[in-house]
Amino acid sequence: MGRNVAAYDLDSTLIKVNGKHKWPKNADDWVWWNASVPARLKEEHEKGHILVVITNQAGLTDQYGNIRAEKQKEMKLKFEKICAQLQLPMWILISMAKDHYRKPMTGLWHWLERKFEANGVEIDRATAFYVGDAAGRHAGWMSGVKEDFNNTDRKFAASLHIAFDTPEHYFLKQACPDHLWSFGEFDPKNVPSEGPLFTPTSTPLIPTDNTCELILFVGPPASGKSSFAAKHILHLDRYEYVNQDTLKTRDRCLKAVEESLKESKSVVVDNTNADEATRALYIAIAKKYNLPVRCFLFTASRELVVHNNHFRAFHRPLISAMQGESGEAQPTMKVKTSVTTSTGKSSTSIATEQSANSPIGNSESPTGGLDSVSTTTTSTSTTTSVIKVRDEPVRERLSEMVFATYYRKYQEPKLEEGFTEIKKINFLVDEDIRDAWTRWYV
């Protein structure tokens, strides 16, 4: 049997601000979320569960990822006070940046598993659970209650396949109707792997008669344009490839298109081409040489491309975390707890090294130094298979502004612009990445 883990969010789960204001004023501005919290945590500890707090705290760094030293000092002091009141050993893991450690992404959990494994202990996910308030509950799930601000805690548990509970149900035994929550309008598990790749299907994707043409992609960032080009067009060696990420400017793209079409070489332009005015520049070149222009319109929804954006940036770091590969960032700002088994009292010490891109974690051994329950077994009742997802470089996460700019400029392509055909390209999840792609990233 593996070790049991009882994991919790922090704000609005274990503690809340001491008043009606939204944000804490200092390290002392907190009270227990409910008076029953300390006793329930003690109960779990006495059952042999390892107590873990996993929380997102973006305010510990600024918008550029720089450390806010005073805020981090305040957070460490708050946890010192929490641990002093609890008198229980506890692991505290804090995500401080928008990276693979941030819930609903599961990097912190995998970091914890690796830490335990290094000490010969394996977490049993079949008995582990996570309690959090970001549960995706609808307005009115309880009389007079607003909808949850998010559903990241429930998504976090779902990606790990561990049990999830809300604070109301876990601490107060209140009924939580199963039908009054959701993951939102977009669920990656519902995105198909099979179906028509494009419509209309009455004409082929690529002409069979080697006709020289211009294909103009239209679609938001992270909608699968580059992958589609590589998989379905470029391997034919019949098309020149033009992409502004490579050429850097639109003028260079236009020049490359004209040089190729002038020599009767077909071209595919892999840019967003959101508005009619941009598309008209390319269409004019094709008309100059009396060549047809087709539009490939990528139909991925806004929610899907945001998911894709996070997947491209963070799935490789997550896989590395799960497999324990080298290069994984290590936590250097720590809140450490230890326990004295003879008295049952715990003490707290603080280490002050800091890293903006790492979790805050306990560096003690999960056996002995961390808690008073000795463990010698390393087997677990659940097995997680890890498949490395392609050998692709990690892409930088695009900011929300990039997507907002595209959708603000977007004008739906029309045949009247000069296209001989508009093909709608459907996003299909490749089977070799489906397991990783359908986890929650945002």
mmCIF file of C-alpha atoms in Angstrom, residues 50-384:
data_model
loop_
_atom_site.group_PDB
_atom_site.id
_atom_site.type_symbol
_atom_site.label_atom_id
_atom_site.label_comp_id
_atom_site.label_asym_id
_atom_site.label_seq_id
_atom_site.Cartn_x
_atom_site.Cartn_y
_atom_site.Cartn_z
ATOM 1 C CA ILE A 50 0.071 13.273 5.000
ATOM 2 C CA LEU A 51 -1.332 16.822 4.987
ATOM 3 C CA VAL A 52 -0.562 18.938 1.924
ATOM 4 C CA VAL A 53 -1.567 22.472 0.918
ATOM 5 C CA ILE A 54 -1.449 23.210 -2.830
ATOM 6 C CA THR A 55 -2.315 26.795 -3.717
ATOM 7 C CA ASN A 56 -1.936 29.351 -6.527
ATOM 8 C CA GLN A 57 -0.565 32.681 -5.303
ATOM 9 C CA ALA A 58 0.258 34.798 -8.363
ATOM 10 C CA GLY A 59 0.661 37.933 -6.239
ATOM 11 C CA LEU A 60 4.055 36.745 -5.013
ATOM 12 C CA THR A 61 5.583 37.877 -8.305
ATOM 13 C CA ASP A 62 4.822 40.895 -10.483
ATOM 14 C CA GLN A 63 3.405 40.814 -14.028
ATOM 15 C CA TYR A 64 6.907 40.256 -15.410
ATOM 16 C CA GLY A 65 7.680 37.307 -13.130
ATOM 17 C CA ASN A 66 9.967 39.262 -10.811
ATOM 18 C CA ILE A 67 10.011 38.321 -7.133
ATOM 19 C CA ARG A 68 7.995 40.516 -4.778
ATOM 20 C CA ALA A 69 10.168 39.922 -1.729
ATOM 21 C CA GLU A 70 7.871 41.558 0.812
ATOM 22 C CA LYS A 71 4.837 39.616 -0.416
ATOM 23 C CA GLN A 72 6.768 36.340 -0.240
ATOM 24 C CA LYS A 73 7.997 37.180 3.246
ATOM 25 C CA GLU A 74 4.405 37.913 4.265
ATOM 26 C CA MET A 75 3.174 34.621 2.811
ATOM 27 C CA LYS A 76 5.821 32.620 4.639
ATOM 28 C CA LEU A 77 4.947 34.396 7.870
ATOM 29 C CA LYS A 78 1.268 33.586 7.340
ATOM 30 C CA PHE A 79 2.031 29.895 6.952
ATOM 31 C CA GLU A 80 4.267 30.001 9.985
ATOM 32 C CA LYS A 81 1.308 31.299 11.972
ATOM 33 C CA ILE A 82 -1.057 28.718 10.465
ATOM 34 C CA CYS A 83 1.312 25.867 11.328
ATOM 35 C CA ALA A 84 1.825 27.244 14.837
ATOM 36 C CA GLN A 85 -1.924 27.132 15.475
ATOM 37 C CA LEU A 86 -2.372 23.692 13.947
ATOM 38 C CA GLN A 87 0.588 22.039 15.656
ATOM 39 C CA LEU A 88 0.563 19.513 12.796
ATOM 40 C CA PRO A 89 3.195 18.608 10.161
ATOM 41 C CA MET A 90 2.201 19.850 6.733
ATOM 42 C CA TRP A 91 3.630 20.147 3.230
ATOM 43 C CA ILE A 92 3.010 23.550 1.646
ATOM 44 C CA LEU A 93 3.341 23.918 -2.128
ATOM 45 C CA ILE A 94 2.727 27.300 -3.744
ATOM 46 C CA SER A 95 2.610 28.175 -7.436
ATOM 47 C CA MET A 96 3.861 31.723 -7.929
ATOM 48 C CA ALA A 97 3.802 32.046 -11.735
ATOM 49 C CA LYS A 98 1.793 31.037 -14.789
ATOM 50 C CA ASP A 99 3.749 27.888 -15.516
ATOM 51 C CA HIS A 100 3.235 24.111 -15.292
ATOM 52 C CA TYR A 101 3.016 24.342 -11.502
ATOM 53 C CA ARG A 102 -0.143 26.451 -11.611
ATOM 54 C CA LYS A 103 -3.457 24.681 -11.041
ATOM 55 C CA PRO A 104 -5.245 23.158 -12.837
ATOM 56 C CA MET A 105 -1.883 21.966 -14.211
ATOM 57 C CA THR A 106 -0.434 19.246 -12.048
ATOM 58 C CA GLY A 107 3.267 20.079 -11.809
ATOM 59 C CA LEU A 108 3.200 20.617 -8.039
ATOM 60 C CA TRP A 109 1.669 17.207 -7.433
ATOM 61 C CA HIS A 110 4.271 15.487 -9.609
ATOM 62 C CA TRP A 111 7.027 17.409 -7.816
ATOM 63 C CA LEU A 112 5.645 16.061 -4.533
ATOM 64 C CA GLU A 113 5.486 12.509 -5.867
ATOM 65 C CA ARG A 114 9.108 12.699 -6.993
ATOM 66 C CA LYS A 115 10.132 14.045 -3.597
ATOM 67 C CA PHE A 116 8.400 11.152 -1.881
ATOM 68 C CA GLU A 117 9.804 8.567 -4.274
ATOM 69 C CA ALA A 118 13.325 9.792 -3.511
ATOM 70 C CA ASN A 119 12.645 8.702 0.077
ATOM 71 C CA GLY A 120 11.151 5.344 -0.860
ATOM 72 C CA VAL A 121 7.514 6.402 -0.444
ATOM 73 C CA GLU A 122 4.794 6.247 -3.067
ATOM 74 C CA ILE A 123 1.561 8.248 -2.928
ATOM 75 C CA ASP A 124 -1.579 6.162 -3.324
ATOM 76 C CA ARG A 125 -3.801 8.140 -5.686
ATOM 77 C CA ALA A 126 -6.671 5.723 -5.112
ATOM 78 C CA THR A 127 -7.051 7.057 -1.553
ATOM 79 C CA ALA A 128 -5.714 10.587 -2.040
ATOM 80 C CA PHE A 129 -8.135 13.503 -2.267
ATOM 81 C CA TYR A 130 -8.156 17.243 -2.857
ATOM 82 C CA VAL A 131 -10.461 19.824 -1.251
ATOM 83 C CA GLY A 132 -10.966 23.215 -2.891
ATOM 84 C CA ASP A 133 -13.516 25.964 -3.443
ATOM 85 C CA ALA A 134 -12.872 26.493 -7.184
ATOM 86 C CA ALA A 135 -15.365 23.779 -8.061
ATOM 87 C CA GLY A 136 -17.309 25.200 -11.031
ATOM 88 C CA ARG A 137 -20.583 25.334 -9.109
ATOM 89 C CA HIS A 138 -23.441 27.235 -10.725
ATOM 90 C CA ALA A 139 -25.144 30.223 -9.140
ATOM 91 C CA GLY A 140 -27.741 28.957 -6.704
ATOM 92 C CA TRP A 141 -26.070 25.606 -6.037
ATOM 93 C CA MET A 142 -27.022 26.556 -2.513
ATOM 94 C CA SER A 143 -29.731 29.113 -1.794
ATOM 95 C CA GLY A 144 -28.447 32.676 -2.147
ATOM 96 C CA VAL A 145 -24.933 31.638 -3.179
ATOM 97 C CA LYS A 146 -23.123 33.027 -6.252
ATOM 98 C CA GLU A 147 -21.404 30.860 -8.824
ATOM 99 C CA ASP A 148 -17.840 29.755 -8.117
ATOM 100 C CA PHE A 149 -15.189 32.117 -9.464
ATOM 101 C CA ASN A 150 -13.480 29.225 -11.224
ATOM 102 C CA ASN A 151 -13.289 25.433 -11.513
ATOM 103 C CA THR A 152 -9.521 24.961 -11.395
ATOM 104 C CA ASP A 153 -9.511 22.902 -8.181
ATOM 105 C CA ARG A 154 -11.964 20.377 -9.596
ATOM 106 C CA LYS A 155 -9.992 20.237 -12.875
ATOM 107 C CA PHE A 156 -6.750 19.704 -10.935
ATOM 108 C CA ALA A 157 -8.175 16.667 -9.174
ATOM 109 C CA ALA A 158 -9.750 15.353 -12.383
ATOM 110 C CA SER A 159 -6.436 15.444 -14.262
ATOM 111 C CA LEU A 160 -4.814 13.460 -11.449
ATOM 112 C CA HIS A 161 -7.749 11.032 -11.160
ATOM 113 C CA ILE A 162 -7.998 11.651 -7.437
ATOM 114 C CA ALA A 163 -11.152 12.285 -5.390
ATOM 115 C CA PHE A 164 -12.390 15.870 -5.119
ATOM 116 C CA ASP A 165 -14.500 17.560 -2.473
ATOM 117 C CA THR A 166 -15.727 21.078 -1.709
ATOM 118 C CA PRO A 167 -15.093 22.739 1.668
ATOM 119 C CA GLU A 168 -18.823 22.848 2.362
ATOM 120 C CA HIS A 169 -19.223 19.131 1.898
ATOM 121 C CA TYR A 170 -15.900 18.071 3.433
ATOM 122 C CA PHE A 171 -15.936 20.250 6.548
ATOM 123 C CA LEU A 172 -19.659 20.955 7.033
ATOM 124 C CA LYS A 173 -21.276 17.828 5.540
ATOM 125 C CA GLN A 174 -23.557 20.011 3.400
ATOM 126 C CA ALA A 175 -25.206 18.410 0.384
ATOM 127 C CA CYS A 176 -23.577 19.328 -2.922
ATOM 128 C CA PRO A 177 -25.905 18.406 -5.826
ATOM 129 C CA ASP A 178 -23.874 16.731 -8.542
ATOM 130 C CA HIS A 179 -25.777 18.404 -11.384
ATOM 131 C CA LEU A 180 -25.148 21.979 -10.213
ATOM 132 C CA TRP A 181 -21.575 22.327 -11.391
ATOM 133 C CA SER A 182 -19.694 22.071 -14.696
ATOM 134 C CA PHE A 183 -16.251 22.274 -16.246
ATOM 135 C CA GLY A 184 -17.578 25.052 -18.476
ATOM 136 C CA GLU A 185 -18.565 25.155 -22.135
ATOM 137 C CA PHE A 186 -15.278 23.638 -23.298
ATOM 138 C CA ASP A 187 -14.124 20.160 -22.285
ATOM 139 C CA PRO A 188 -11.035 18.825 -24.119
ATOM 140 C CA LYS A 189 -12.274 15.254 -23.725
ATOM 141 C CA ASN A 190 -15.153 16.101 -26.065
ATOM 142 C CA VAL A 191 -12.900 17.232 -28.909
ATOM 143 C CA PRO A 192 -12.932 14.436 -31.513
ATOM 144 C CA SER A 193 -10.017 12.503 -32.954
ATOM 145 C CA GLU A 194 -12.093 11.274 -35.883
ATOM 146 C CA GLY A 195 -14.387 12.976 -38.372
ATOM 147 C CA PRO A 196 -14.088 15.012 -41.548
ATOM 148 C CA LEU A 197 -10.762 16.818 -41.675
ATOM 149 C CA PHE A 198 -12.223 19.478 -43.918
ATOM 150 C CA THR A 199 -15.429 20.592 -45.606
ATOM 151 C CA PRO A 200 -16.603 20.590 -48.286
ATOM 152 C CA THR A 201 -15.327 17.104 -49.042
ATOM 153 C CA SER A 202 -16.616 17.199 -52.632
ATOM 154 C CA THR A 203 -13.242 18.550 -53.796
ATOM 155 C CA PRO A 204 -9.820 17.220 -52.750
ATOM 156 C CA LEU A 205 -7.649 18.953 -50.194
ATOM 157 C CA ILE A 206 -4.795 19.144 -52.682
ATOM 158 C CA PRO A 207 -5.378 19.220 -56.474
ATOM 159 C CA THR A 208 -4.342 16.032 -58.235
ATOM 160 C CA ASP A 209 -3.230 17.801 -61.433
ATOM 161 C CA ASN A 210 -0.309 19.770 -59.946
ATOM 162 C CA THR A 211 -2.091 23.066 -60.493
ATOM 163 C CA CYS A 212 -0.013 26.013 -59.327
ATOM 164 C CA GLU A 213 -1.961 27.858 -56.651
ATOM 165 C CA LEU A 214 -1.827 29.963 -53.522
ATOM 166 C CA ILE A 215 -3.309 28.582 -50.293
ATOM 167 C CA LEU A 216 -4.015 31.219 -47.694
ATOM 168 C CA PHE A 217 -4.514 30.040 -44.121
ATOM 169 C CA VAL A 218 -6.928 31.987 -41.917
ATOM 170 C CA GLY A 219 -7.167 31.195 -38.221
ATOM 171 C CA PRO A 220 -6.189 32.293 -34.720
ATOM 172 C CA PRO A 221 -2.862 31.445 -33.115
ATOM 173 C CA ALA A 222 -2.723 27.901 -31.693
ATOM 174 C CA SER A 223 -5.520 26.659 -33.962
ATOM 175 C CA GLY A 224 -3.295 23.955 -35.483
ATOM 176 C CA LYS A 225 -2.253 25.709 -38.701
ATOM 177 C CA SER A 226 1.451 24.837 -38.666
ATOM 178 C CA SER A 227 0.853 21.230 -37.628
ATOM 179 C CA PHE A 228 -1.770 20.883 -40.357
ATOM 180 C CA ALA A 229 0.601 22.275 -42.981
ATOM 181 C CA ALA A 230 3.382 19.887 -41.972
ATOM 182 C CA LYS A 231 1.122 16.840 -41.834
ATOM 183 C CA HIS A 232 -1.114 17.344 -44.851
ATOM 184 C CA ILE A 233 0.666 19.670 -47.312
ATOM 185 C CA LEU A 234 4.408 20.181 -46.962
ATOM 186 C CA HIS A 235 5.349 16.502 -47.060
ATOM 187 C CA LEU A 236 4.225 16.480 -50.724
ATOM 188 C CA ASP A 237 7.140 18.776 -51.678
ATOM 189 C CA ARG A 238 4.840 20.717 -54.001
ATOM 190 C CA TYR A 239 4.370 23.885 -51.944
ATOM 191 C CA GLU A 240 6.679 26.600 -50.775
ATOM 192 C CA TYR A 241 6.049 27.493 -47.135
ATOM 193 C CA VAL A 242 5.678 31.108 -46.013
ATOM 194 C CA ASN A 243 5.324 31.942 -42.336
ATOM 195 C CA GLN A 244 5.735 35.299 -40.630
ATOM 196 C CA ASP A 245 7.121 33.740 -37.446
ATOM 197 C CA THR A 246 10.082 32.713 -39.587
ATOM 198 C CA LEU A 247 10.319 35.671 -41.971
ATOM 199 C CA LYS A 248 9.471 38.212 -39.228
ATOM 200 C CA THR A 249 7.637 40.800 -41.374
ATOM 201 C CA ARG A 250 4.611 40.803 -43.659
ATOM 202 C CA ASP A 251 6.593 42.520 -46.425
ATOM 203 C CA ARG A 252 9.046 39.607 -46.475
ATOM 204 C CA CYS A 253 6.122 37.183 -46.651
ATOM 205 C CA LEU A 254 4.619 39.057 -49.600
ATOM 206 C CA LYS A 255 7.989 39.115 -51.348
ATOM 207 C CA ALA A 256 8.491 35.363 -50.831
ATOM 208 C CA VAL A 257 5.007 34.629 -52.208
ATOM 209 C CA GLU A 258 5.594 36.700 -55.330
ATOM 210 C CA GLU A 259 8.995 35.139 -56.011
ATOM 211 C CA SER A 260 7.516 31.641 -55.833
ATOM 212 C CA LEU A 261 4.355 32.315 -57.845
ATOM 213 C CA LYS A 262 6.401 34.093 -60.491
ATOM 214 C CA GLU A 263 8.277 30.816 -60.985
ATOM 215 C CA SER A 264 4.995 28.825 -61.020
ATOM 216 C CA LYS A 265 5.655 27.304 -57.597
ATOM 217 C CA SER A 266 2.619 26.770 -55.384
ATOM 218 C CA VAL A 267 2.671 28.494 -51.984
ATOM 219 C CA VAL A 268 0.944 28.005 -48.635
ATOM 220 C CA VAL A 269 0.870 31.072 -46.373
ATOM 221 C CA ASP A 270 0.699 30.001 -42.718
ATOM 222 C CA ASN A 271 -0.267 33.257 -41.018
ATOM 223 C CA THR A 272 -3.405 34.337 -39.143
ATOM 224 C CA ASN A 273 -4.617 36.606 -42.003
ATOM 225 C CA ALA A 274 -7.493 37.791 -39.848
ATOM 226 C CA ASP A 275 -8.868 40.663 -41.913
ATOM 227 C CA GLU A 276 -9.879 41.217 -45.512
ATOM 228 C CA ALA A 277 -7.297 43.955 -46.088
ATOM 229 C CA THR A 278 -4.398 41.631 -45.202
ATOM 230 C CA ARG A 279 -5.737 38.827 -47.366
ATOM 231 C CA ALA A 280 -6.215 41.213 -50.288
ATOM 232 C CA LEU A 281 -2.451 41.816 -50.493
ATOM 233 C CA TYR A 282 -1.780 38.128 -51.138
ATOM 234 C CA ILE A 283 -4.773 37.671 -53.434
ATOM 235 C CA ALA A 284 -3.563 40.559 -55.589
ATOM 236 C CA ILE A 285 -0.232 38.817 -56.183
ATOM 237 C CA ALA A 286 -1.941 35.587 -57.260
ATOM 238 C CA LYS A 287 -4.264 37.479 -59.614
ATOM 239 C CA LYS A 288 -1.257 39.230 -61.097
ATOM 240 C CA TYR A 289 -0.060 35.839 -62.348
ATOM 241 C CA ASN A 290 -3.592 34.527 -63.083
ATOM 242 C CA LEU A 291 -3.327 31.844 -60.404
ATOM 243 C CA PRO A 292 -6.138 30.524 -58.189
ATOM 244 C CA VAL A 293 -6.280 31.321 -54.479
ATOM 245 C CA ARG A 294 -7.915 29.042 -51.958
ATOM 246 C CA CYS A 295 -8.669 29.865 -48.325
ATOM 247 C CA PHE A 296 -8.199 27.276 -45.576
ATOM 248 C CA LEU A 297 -10.294 28.526 -42.677
ATOM 249 C CA PHE A 298 -9.380 26.946 -39.328
ATOM 250 C CA THR A 299 -12.544 26.580 -37.265
ATOM 251 C CA ALA A 300 -11.131 25.893 -33.763
ATOM 252 C CA SER A 301 -13.118 27.762 -31.109
ATOM 253 C CA ARG A 302 -11.597 30.434 -28.920
ATOM 254 C CA GLU A 303 -11.710 28.121 -25.892
ATOM 255 C CA LEU A 304 -9.940 25.402 -27.862
ATOM 256 C CA VAL A 305 -7.094 27.629 -29.036
ATOM 257 C CA VAL A 306 -6.550 28.957 -25.494
ATOM 258 C CA HIS A 307 -6.319 25.337 -24.317
ATOM 259 C CA ASN A 308 -3.928 24.571 -27.179
ATOM 260 C CA ASN A 309 -1.817 27.583 -26.271
ATOM 261 C CA HIS A 310 -1.287 26.255 -22.741
ATOM 262 C CA PHE A 311 -0.779 22.690 -23.951
ATOM 263 C CA ARG A 312 1.989 23.722 -26.368
ATOM 264 C CA ALA A 313 3.776 25.668 -23.646
ATOM 265 C CA PHE A 314 3.380 23.330 -20.697
ATOM 266 C CA HIS A 315 2.812 19.701 -21.715
ATOM 267 C CA ARG A 316 6.524 18.962 -22.079
ATOM 268 C CA PRO A 317 7.445 20.401 -18.650
ATOM 269 C CA LEU A 318 4.590 18.390 -17.145
ATOM 270 C CA ILE A 319 5.790 15.197 -18.804
ATOM 271 C CA SER A 320 9.289 15.910 -17.472
ATOM 272 C CA ALA A 321 7.863 16.405 -13.997
ATOM 273 C CA MET A 322 5.949 13.125 -14.178
ATOM 274 C CA GLN A 323 8.968 11.183 -15.410
ATOM 275 C CA GLY A 324 11.452 12.826 -13.076
ATOM 276 C CA GLU A 325 13.697 13.993 -15.891
ATOM 277 C CA SER A 326 16.619 16.284 -15.168
ATOM 278 C CA GLY A 327 16.243 19.988 -15.660
ATOM 279 C CA GLU A 328 13.115 20.325 -13.541
ATOM 280 C CA ALA A 329 13.139 23.486 -11.427
ATOM 281 C CA GLN A 330 13.552 22.826 -7.729
ATOM 282 C CA PRO A 331 11.789 24.751 -4.978
ATOM 283 C CA THR A 332 14.117 27.124 -3.150
ATOM 284 C CA MET A 333 11.675 29.059 -0.990
ATOM 285 C CA LYS A 334 10.475 26.684 1.703
ATOM 286 C CA VAL A 335 8.102 26.516 4.614
ATOM 287 C CA LYS A 336 9.289 23.555 6.651
ATOM 288 C CA THR A 337 7.525 21.737 9.451
ATOM 289 C CA SER A 338 8.855 18.997 11.673
ATOM 290 C CA VAL A 339 7.318 16.958 14.441
ATOM 291 C CA THR A 340 8.607 15.741 17.787
ATOM 292 C CA THR A 341 7.006 12.354 18.328
ATOM 293 C CA SER A 342 7.569 12.223 22.066
ATOM 294 C CA THR A 343 5.489 15.325 22.798
ATOM 295 C CA GLY A 344 3.294 15.455 19.710
ATOM 296 C CA LYS A 345 4.174 19.134 19.238
ATOM 297 C CA SER A 346 5.359 20.532 15.952
ATOM 298 C CA SER A 347 7.755 23.355 15.244
ATOM 299 C CA THR A 348 8.164 25.542 12.201
ATOM 300 C CA SER A 349 11.285 26.887 10.553
ATOM 301 C CA ILE A 350 11.702 29.093 7.495
ATOM 302 C CA ALA A 351 14.279 29.060 4.692
ATOM 303 C CA THR A 352 14.492 32.274 2.690
ATOM 304 C CA GLU A 353 16.090 31.423 -0.648
ATOM 305 C CA GLN A 354 13.705 32.456 -3.412
ATOM 306 C CA SER A 355 12.898 31.555 -6.989
ATOM 307 C CA ALA A 356 10.049 33.130 -8.922
ATOM 308 C CA ASN A 357 9.440 30.101 -11.114
ATOM 309 C CA SER A 358 9.479 27.333 -8.534
ATOM 310 C CA PRO A 359 6.978 25.966 -6.059
ATOM 311 C CA ILE A 360 7.371 26.604 -2.386
ATOM 312 C CA GLY A 361 7.726 23.248 -0.712
ATOM 313 C CA ASN A 362 8.789 21.306 2.337
ATOM 314 C CA SER A 363 12.226 19.760 1.898
ATOM 315 C CA GLU A 364 12.049 17.314 4.760
ATOM 316 C CA SER A 365 11.758 13.582 4.243
ATOM 317 C CA PRO A 366 8.150 12.363 4.127
ATOM 318 C CA THR A 367 9.134 9.698 6.633
ATOM 319 C CA GLY A 368 10.502 10.561 10.042
ATOM 320 C CA GLY A 369 11.334 14.273 9.722
ATOM 321 C CA LEU A 370 8.013 15.248 8.188
ATOM 322 C CA ASP A 371 5.659 13.191 10.279
ATOM 323 C CA SER A 372 5.639 10.634 13.049
ATOM 324 C CA VAL A 373 4.246 7.708 11.059
ATOM 325 C CA SER A 374 6.961 5.412 9.758
ATOM 326 C CA THR A 375 6.511 3.901 6.314
ATOM 327 C CA THR A 376 8.377 1.011 4.716
ATOM 328 C CA THR A 377 6.126 0.069 1.787
ATOM 329 C CA THR A 378 6.456 1.579 -1.665
ATOM 330 C CA SER A 379 3.711 -0.149 -3.655
ATOM 331 C CA THR A 380 0.512 1.582 -4.761
ATOM 332 C CA SER A 381 -2.907 0.458 -5.887
ATOM 333 C CA THR A 382 -2.926 2.830 -8.881
ATOM 334 C CA THR A 383 -0.546 2.998 -11.796
ATOM 335 C CA THR A 384 -0.133 6.041 -14.039
#
